[in-house]
Amino acid sequence: MWYLGALVVAVVLNFLLPRLVPGNPVDVIVSSMGSGGVSSGARQKIYEAYMQEFGLNQPLWQQFFSYLGNALHGNLGESFSYYPAPVSGLIGFALPWTLALQIPAILIGWIIGNVIGAIAAYKGGGWDKSVFTGALFLSSMPYYCLSILLLYGLAVGLKWFPVGGSYSLGLSPELTWSFLGDASHYYWLPFLSLVVINIGTQATGMRAMSIYELGSDYVNYSRSLGIGDAKMTRYIFGNAMLPQITGLALSLGTMVGGALVTELVFNYQGMGTLLFNAISSSDYPVIQAVTLIITLAVLLANYVVEVLYGFIDPRIRAAKTGES
Amino acid sequence: MSDTLAPAPDQPKAAGRSALRSLNFTPRFWVSIVLIVLVALFAFVGDMLYPYGSNQRVGSLFDEPTPQHILGTDNFGYDVVALLMASTRNSLYNGLLAGTIATFLGVFIGILAGYIGGWFEEFLMGVTNIVLAIPAIVVLILISVSIQGTNLQFLKGIIGMSLVIGFTSWPWTARSVRAQASSVATREHIDVAKLSGARTFGILLRDVLPYLASYVVMAWVLQVASAILAESTLSMLGLGPSGTASLGVELHWALAFNAVANRAWWAFLPPTAVLTIISFALLYLQSSLDEVFNPRLRRGKKKNLAKAAERRAEAARRLAAEIEAEVAP
């Protein structure tokens, strides 16, 4: 199973790369907090205490295993810039925002995109051409470019939506109707920009698959046998759906890392903004945690796709039962 | 009979022309080519004609467009048009370099694995699958974060960025090239080449690669596009090349200085538009090449198909006449 190997490599990379940087992050913290009249002796003490705290004075392999053990227990260390806030707490705050944005956007975009793509392939002609060009344009446009355009057009220009943010100033996140109502006001624009891109991607994929199926031998043969149109469309789109279903699982896997910059554009407080802030303050534990979660989600989705394919693709099912 | 034989002398020429015509360059192809050429002209020639340099401070924070500076100034007071030319140029350099490295590595690894097979193939594909399963953006973020902390100035610039992107984005090309190379490797002409004593690399170059050429070209176009996008994504996250302009860096600063909320459209719309045009043109080009190389995707143009069928029928008739004429005496 490649995923196990990939997991090991990813975890090692995740651990090792930020640690190759000369000059360690404790320097950054100490120098930032010690700017006001602290004696150099006291600073040295603080430095050593932090080195002990973060385990940076241990040999590398030991650091790796303690990192691994902690990560398995869901302990991702403490943030450097919000010390002593635990990283898992920061992630626990940011992740729900990202999921609430991405899951509906992916599902709705997937459904609408597939319907449009299938219709375009089936109808052909001018309809197909315009849908294809439009969908290709949307799916090839960098997703954050659309975000910027929507933000400028709908929020700054037409003032339909607030310009960035996740909820109004002065409120704090809680599960009350008034808060959810306020947050939904901020939610629409990032949601819209992701849905539109998803529709474009899915429609181009579905169109290509459907055209491929429409031109295949079994379709021509069935047509020559005089099988009705309704039955044929069911066959064709049933087959064309196969890769689309795996595509859905894959995009659900990439959702954590898929909208990093969109969140940034809208100043929406999900994983993207968290990562951005961590990068600008060299907050390595947070960067590592975000990349680790993105990797885990993608690997899990890949694995699920492989299992799922065994169930839904009769060819693979047949091959498996034939072997064993 | 002598009538149909008459055009025989110029037949090679006609065949060449019809070969080109059978490639069927669609309007889609020409639209994307024109867009790419326009962007390249803007980036490379426009720079020579435009009076201001990209590192010349001509104003202050987000000056509005004036007749002298038709797109105003950015957050640092640089002329946006001049900056846009430099950014586009750097982004194109990055895309070409990274895309070429990634395509070369992918084709090299894929073709070796597919042709040689055995444990070698298993090993190479194992590595490929592992790299493929790890999301590219994660690897790029981690490497860029590490590079930013080092003193290696060379790696922090646009070239370092291209190297990082190029050396991390080859796996999917390698995987598809391997699948095709291993199917080509079982064909008979490979056996002939082997029997005639050709070297392995000669075979790979002369007998395997040409069969993959159309795919390699398309993969290259995709790699260039995705490298440009990868660069701008990283730059917007704050991991961009330091000290140089690029489309992503320009957007990063525009967002950092709240250009959108300040209605400074000239600071963020131009790089957004150029990025969209480049990415759209390259993907459009790729899909049109797909149609050129893969006739199954071609549709709609019944008139052209009928014409082509007529041409083929005409050629067949001519050939038959020729053979008849040779056999008859």
PDB file of N, CA, C and O in Angstrom, chain B residues 282-320:
ATOM      1  N   LEU B 282      -3.354  28.737 -21.788  1.00  0.00           N
ATOM      2  CA  LEU B 282      -2.576  27.494 -21.790  1.00  0.00           C
ATOM      3  C   LEU B 282      -3.492  26.269 -21.707  1.00  0.00           C
ATOM      4  O   LEU B 282      -3.292  25.287 -22.428  1.00  0.00           O
ATOM      5  N   LEU B 283      -4.505  26.331 -20.850  1.00  0.00           N
ATOM      6  CA  LEU B 283      -5.401  25.175 -20.745  1.00  0.00           C
ATOM      7  C   LEU B 283      -6.245  25.022 -22.008  1.00  0.00           C
ATOM      8  O   LEU B 283      -6.521  23.905 -22.449  1.00  0.00           O
ATOM      9  N   TYR B 284      -6.641  26.144 -22.595  1.00  0.00           N
ATOM     10  CA  TYR B 284      -7.385  26.111 -23.849  1.00  0.00           C
ATOM     11  C   TYR B 284      -6.516  25.505 -24.945  1.00  0.00           C
ATOM     12  O   TYR B 284      -6.966  24.683 -25.736  1.00  0.00           O
ATOM     13  N   LEU B 285      -5.238  25.904 -24.963  1.00  0.00           N
ATOM     14  CA  LEU B 285      -4.297  25.353 -25.934  1.00  0.00           C
ATOM     15  C   LEU B 285      -4.180  23.847 -25.743  1.00  0.00           C
ATOM     16  O   LEU B 285      -4.211  23.070 -26.692  1.00  0.00           O
ATOM     17  N   GLN B 286      -4.058  23.427 -24.501  1.00  0.00           N
ATOM     18  CA  GLN B 286      -3.927  22.001 -24.218  1.00  0.00           C
ATOM     19  C   GLN B 286      -5.153  21.243 -24.714  1.00  0.00           C
ATOM     20  O   GLN B 286      -5.028  20.199 -25.348  1.00  0.00           O
ATOM     21  N   SER B 287      -6.344  21.789 -24.442  1.00  0.00           N
ATOM     22  CA  SER B 287      -7.538  21.057 -24.859  1.00  0.00           C
ATOM     23  C   SER B 287      -7.674  21.066 -26.374  1.00  0.00           C
ATOM     24  O   SER B 287      -8.176  20.104 -26.960  1.00  0.00           O
ATOM     25  N   SER B 288      -7.177  22.133 -27.032  1.00  0.00           N
ATOM     26  CA  SER B 288      -7.260  22.136 -28.493  1.00  0.00           C
ATOM     27  C   SER B 288      -6.245  21.168 -29.075  1.00  0.00           C
ATOM     28  O   SER B 288      -6.509  20.509 -30.075  1.00  0.00           O
ATOM     29  N   LEU B 289      -5.081  21.031 -28.412  1.00  0.00           N
ATOM     30  CA  LEU B 289      -4.096  20.052 -28.877  1.00  0.00           C
ATOM     31  C   LEU B 289      -4.665  18.650 -28.712  1.00  0.00           C
ATOM     32  O   LEU B 289      -4.439  17.766 -29.544  1.00  0.00           O
ATOM     33  N   ASP B 290      -5.404  18.462 -27.641  1.00  0.00           N
ATOM     34  CA  ASP B 290      -6.044  17.176 -27.409  1.00  0.00           C
ATOM     35  C   ASP B 290      -6.933  16.837 -28.601  1.00  0.00           C
ATOM     36  O   ASP B 290      -6.959  15.710 -29.083  1.00  0.00           O
ATOM     37  N   GLU B 291      -7.647  17.861 -29.096  1.00  0.00           N
ATOM     38  CA  GLU B 291      -8.516  17.622 -30.243  1.00  0.00           C
ATOM     39  C   GLU B 291      -7.722  17.384 -31.511  1.00  0.00           C
ATOM     40  O   GLU B 291      -8.125  16.620 -32.375  1.00  0.00           O
ATOM     41  N   VAL B 292      -6.570  18.068 -31.600  1.00  0.00           N
ATOM     42  CA  VAL B 292      -5.746  17.891 -32.792  1.00  0.00           C
ATOM     43  C   VAL B 292      -5.213  16.466 -32.848  1.00  0.00           C
ATOM     44  O   VAL B 292      -5.240  15.796 -33.879  1.00  0.00           O
ATOM     45  N   PHE B 293      -4.735  15.975 -31.675  1.00  0.00           N
ATOM     46  CA  PHE B 293      -4.077  14.673 -31.665  1.00  0.00           C
ATOM     47  C   PHE B 293      -5.068  13.524 -31.507  1.00  0.00           C
ATOM     48  O   PHE B 293      -4.782  12.398 -31.859  1.00  0.00           O
ATOM     49  N   ASN B 294      -6.216  13.814 -30.902  1.00  0.00           N
ATOM     50  CA  ASN B 294      -7.147  12.739 -30.578  1.00  0.00           C
ATOM     51  C   ASN B 294      -8.465  12.969 -31.305  1.00  0.00           C
ATOM     52  O   ASN B 294      -9.341  13.654 -30.817  1.00  0.00           O
ATOM     53  N   PRO B 295      -8.590  12.378 -32.490  1.00  0.00           N
ATOM     54  CA  PRO B 295      -9.730  12.681 -33.342  1.00  0.00           C
ATOM     55  C   PRO B 295     -11.071  12.307 -32.716  1.00  0.00           C
ATOM     56  O   PRO B 295     -12.110  12.796 -33.128  1.00  0.00           O
ATOM     57  N   ARG B 296     -11.059  11.472 -31.690  1.00  0.00           N
ATOM     58  CA  ARG B 296     -12.323  11.066 -31.090  1.00  0.00           C
ATOM     59  C   ARG B 296     -13.043  12.236 -30.444  1.00  0.00           C
ATOM     60  O   ARG B 296     -14.252  12.231 -30.321  1.00  0.00           O
ATOM     61  N   LEU B 297     -12.244  13.227 -29.986  1.00  0.00           N
ATOM     62  CA  LEU B 297     -12.871  14.357 -29.307  1.00  0.00           C
ATOM     63  C   LEU B 297     -13.388  15.391 -30.297  1.00  0.00           C
ATOM     64  O   LEU B 297     -14.070  16.317 -29.914  1.00  0.00           O
ATOM     65  N   ARG B 298     -12.999  15.224 -31.572  1.00  0.00           N
ATOM     66  CA  ARG B 298     -13.409  16.188 -32.574  1.00  0.00           C
ATOM     67  C   ARG B 298     -14.875  15.971 -32.890  1.00  0.00           C
ATOM     68  O   ARG B 298     -15.318  14.851 -33.081  1.00  0.00           O
ATOM     69  N   ARG B 299     -15.630  17.018 -32.933  1.00  0.00           N
ATOM     70  CA  ARG B 299     -17.022  16.816 -33.272  1.00  0.00           C
ATOM     71  C   ARG B 299     -17.599  18.058 -33.887  1.00  0.00           C
ATOM     72  O   ARG B 299     -16.980  19.107 -33.890  1.00  0.00           O
ATOM     73  N   GLY B 300     -18.782  17.885 -34.433  1.00  0.00           N
ATOM     74  CA  GLY B 300     -19.514  19.053 -34.898  1.00  0.00           C
ATOM     75  C   GLY B 300     -19.236  19.426 -36.342  1.00  0.00           C
ATOM     76  O   GLY B 300     -20.143  19.692 -37.093  1.00  0.00           O
ATOM     77  N   LYS B 301     -17.981  19.391 -36.764  1.00  0.00           N
ATOM     78  CA  LYS B 301     -17.670  19.900 -38.091  1.00  0.00           C
ATOM     79  C   LYS B 301     -17.927  18.831 -39.146  1.00  0.00           C
ATOM     80  O   LYS B 301     -16.997  18.236 -39.685  1.00  0.00           O
ATOM     81  N   LYS B 302     -19.188  18.626 -39.432  1.00  0.00           N
ATOM     82  CA  LYS B 302     -19.533  17.580 -40.391  1.00  0.00           C
ATOM     83  C   LYS B 302     -18.990  17.919 -41.776  1.00  0.00           C
ATOM     84  O   LYS B 302     -18.556  17.056 -42.519  1.00  0.00           O
ATOM     85  N   LYS B 303     -18.991  19.222 -42.075  1.00  0.00           N
ATOM     86  CA  LYS B 303     -18.547  19.637 -43.404  1.00  0.00           C
ATOM     87  C   LYS B 303     -17.081  19.232 -43.596  1.00  0.00           C
ATOM     88  O   LYS B 303     -16.708  18.660 -44.615  1.00  0.00           O
ATOM     89  N   ASN B 304     -16.263  19.517 -42.566  1.00  0.00           N
ATOM     90  CA  ASN B 304     -14.846  19.182 -42.662  1.00  0.00           C
ATOM     91  C   ASN B 304     -14.648  17.682 -42.764  1.00  0.00           C
ATOM     92  O   ASN B 304     -13.805  17.199 -43.524  1.00  0.00           O
ATOM     93  N   LEU B 305     -15.423  16.953 -41.971  1.00  0.00           N
ATOM     94  CA  LEU B 305     -15.287  15.494 -41.994  1.00  0.00           C
ATOM     95  C   LEU B 305     -15.625  14.976 -43.386  1.00  0.00           C
ATOM     96  O   LEU B 305     -14.922  14.125 -43.933  1.00  0.00           O
ATOM     97  N   ALA B 306     -16.710  15.525 -43.964  1.00  0.00           N
ATOM     98  CA  ALA B 306     -17.111  15.089 -45.301  1.00  0.00           C
ATOM     99  C   ALA B 306     -16.002  15.401 -46.293  1.00  0.00           C
ATOM    100  O   ALA B 306     -15.653  14.570 -47.147  1.00  0.00           O
ATOM    101  N   LYS B 307     -15.411  16.600 -46.150  1.00  0.00           N
ATOM    102  CA  LYS B 307     -14.320  16.995 -47.058  1.00  0.00           C
ATOM    103  C   LYS B 307     -13.147  16.030 -46.927  1.00  0.00           C
ATOM    104  O   LYS B 307     -12.558  15.600 -47.926  1.00  0.00           O
ATOM    105  N   ALA B 308     -12.812  15.705 -45.670  1.00  0.00           N
ATOM    106  CA  ALA B 308     -11.678  14.818 -45.431  1.00  0.00           C
ATOM    107  C   ALA B 308     -11.947  13.452 -46.036  1.00  0.00           C
ATOM    108  O   ALA B 308     -11.062  12.844 -46.666  1.00  0.00           O
ATOM    109  N   ALA B 309     -13.192  12.981 -45.859  1.00  0.00           N
ATOM    110  CA  ALA B 309     -13.549  11.679 -46.416  1.00  0.00           C
ATOM    111  C   ALA B 309     -13.409  11.718 -47.930  1.00  0.00           C
ATOM    112  O   ALA B 309     -12.891  10.780 -48.550  1.00  0.00           O
ATOM    113  N   GLU B 310     -13.819  12.833 -48.524  1.00  0.00           N
ATOM    114  CA  GLU B 310     -13.718  12.993 -49.969  1.00  0.00           C
ATOM    115  C   GLU B 310     -12.255  12.945 -50.406  1.00  0.00           C
ATOM    116  O   GLU B 310     -11.909  12.301 -51.392  1.00  0.00           O
ATOM    117  N   ARG B 311     -11.415  13.667 -49.634  1.00  0.00           N
ATOM    118  CA  ARG B 311      -9.980  13.683 -49.957  1.00  0.00           C
ATOM    119  C   ARG B 311      -9.396  12.282 -49.915  1.00  0.00           C
ATOM    120  O   ARG B 311      -8.639  11.879 -50.787  1.00  0.00           O
ATOM    121  N   ARG B 312      -9.770  11.560 -48.842  1.00  0.00           N
ATOM    122  CA  ARG B 312      -9.234  10.203 -48.703  1.00  0.00           C
ATOM    123  C   ARG B 312      -9.698   9.324 -49.862  1.00  0.00           C
ATOM    124  O   ARG B 312      -8.917   8.557 -50.428  1.00  0.00           O
ATOM    125  N   ALA B 313     -10.983   9.463 -50.217  1.00  0.00           N
ATOM    126  CA  ALA B 313     -11.526   8.661 -51.308  1.00  0.00           C
ATOM    127  C   ALA B 313     -10.788   8.988 -52.600  1.00  0.00           C
ATOM    128  O   ALA B 313     -10.399   8.092 -53.365  1.00  0.00           O
ATOM    129  N   GLU B 314     -10.531  10.286 -52.797  1.00  0.00           N
ATOM    130  CA  GLU B 314      -9.823  10.744 -53.999  1.00  0.00           C
ATOM    131  C   GLU B 314      -8.418  10.145 -54.038  1.00  0.00           C
ATOM    132  O   GLU B 314      -7.971   9.622 -55.062  1.00  0.00           O
ATOM    133  N   ALA B 315      -7.741  10.168 -52.898  1.00  0.00           N
ATOM    134  CA  ALA B 315      -6.381   9.636 -52.826  1.00  0.00           C
ATOM    135  C   ALA B 315      -6.392   8.142 -53.110  1.00  0.00           C
ATOM    136  O   ALA B 315      -5.524   7.619 -53.835  1.00  0.00           O
ATOM    137  N   ALA B 316      -7.381   7.441 -52.546  1.00  0.00           N
ATOM    138  CA  ALA B 316      -7.469   5.997 -52.752  1.00  0.00           C
ATOM    139  C   ALA B 316      -7.691   5.691 -54.226  1.00  0.00           C
ATOM    140  O   ALA B 316      -7.063   4.787 -54.791  1.00  0.00           O
ATOM    141  N   ARG B 317      -8.571   6.490 -54.836  1.00  0.00           N
ATOM    142  CA  ARG B 317      -8.869   6.273 -56.254  1.00  0.00           C
ATOM    143  C   ARG B 317      -7.597   6.455 -57.078  1.00  0.00           C
ATOM    144  O   ARG B 317      -7.275   5.665 -57.955  1.00  0.00           O
ATOM    145  N   ARG B 318      -6.864   7.493 -56.723  1.00  0.00           N
ATOM    146  CA  ARG B 318      -5.641   7.813 -57.463  1.00  0.00           C
ATOM    147  C   ARG B 318      -4.629   6.676 -57.334  1.00  0.00           C
ATOM    148  O   ARG B 318      -4.005   6.252 -58.301  1.00  0.00           O
ATOM    149  N   LEU B 319      -4.510   6.186 -56.078  1.00  0.00           N
ATOM    150  CA  LEU B 319      -3.567   5.109 -55.810  1.00  0.00           C
ATOM    151  C   LEU B 319      -3.955   3.871 -56.613  1.00  0.00           C
ATOM    152  O   LEU B 319      -3.115   3.220 -57.252  1.00  0.00           O
ATOM    153  N   ALA B 320      -5.250   3.581 -56.607  1.00  0.00           N
ATOM    154  CA  ALA B 320      -5.741   2.411 -57.339  1.00  0.00           C
ATOM    155  C   ALA B 320      -5.412   2.557 -58.812  1.00  0.00           C
ATOM    156  O   ALA B 320      -4.927   1.618 -59.464  1.00  0.00           O
TER     157      ALA B 320
END
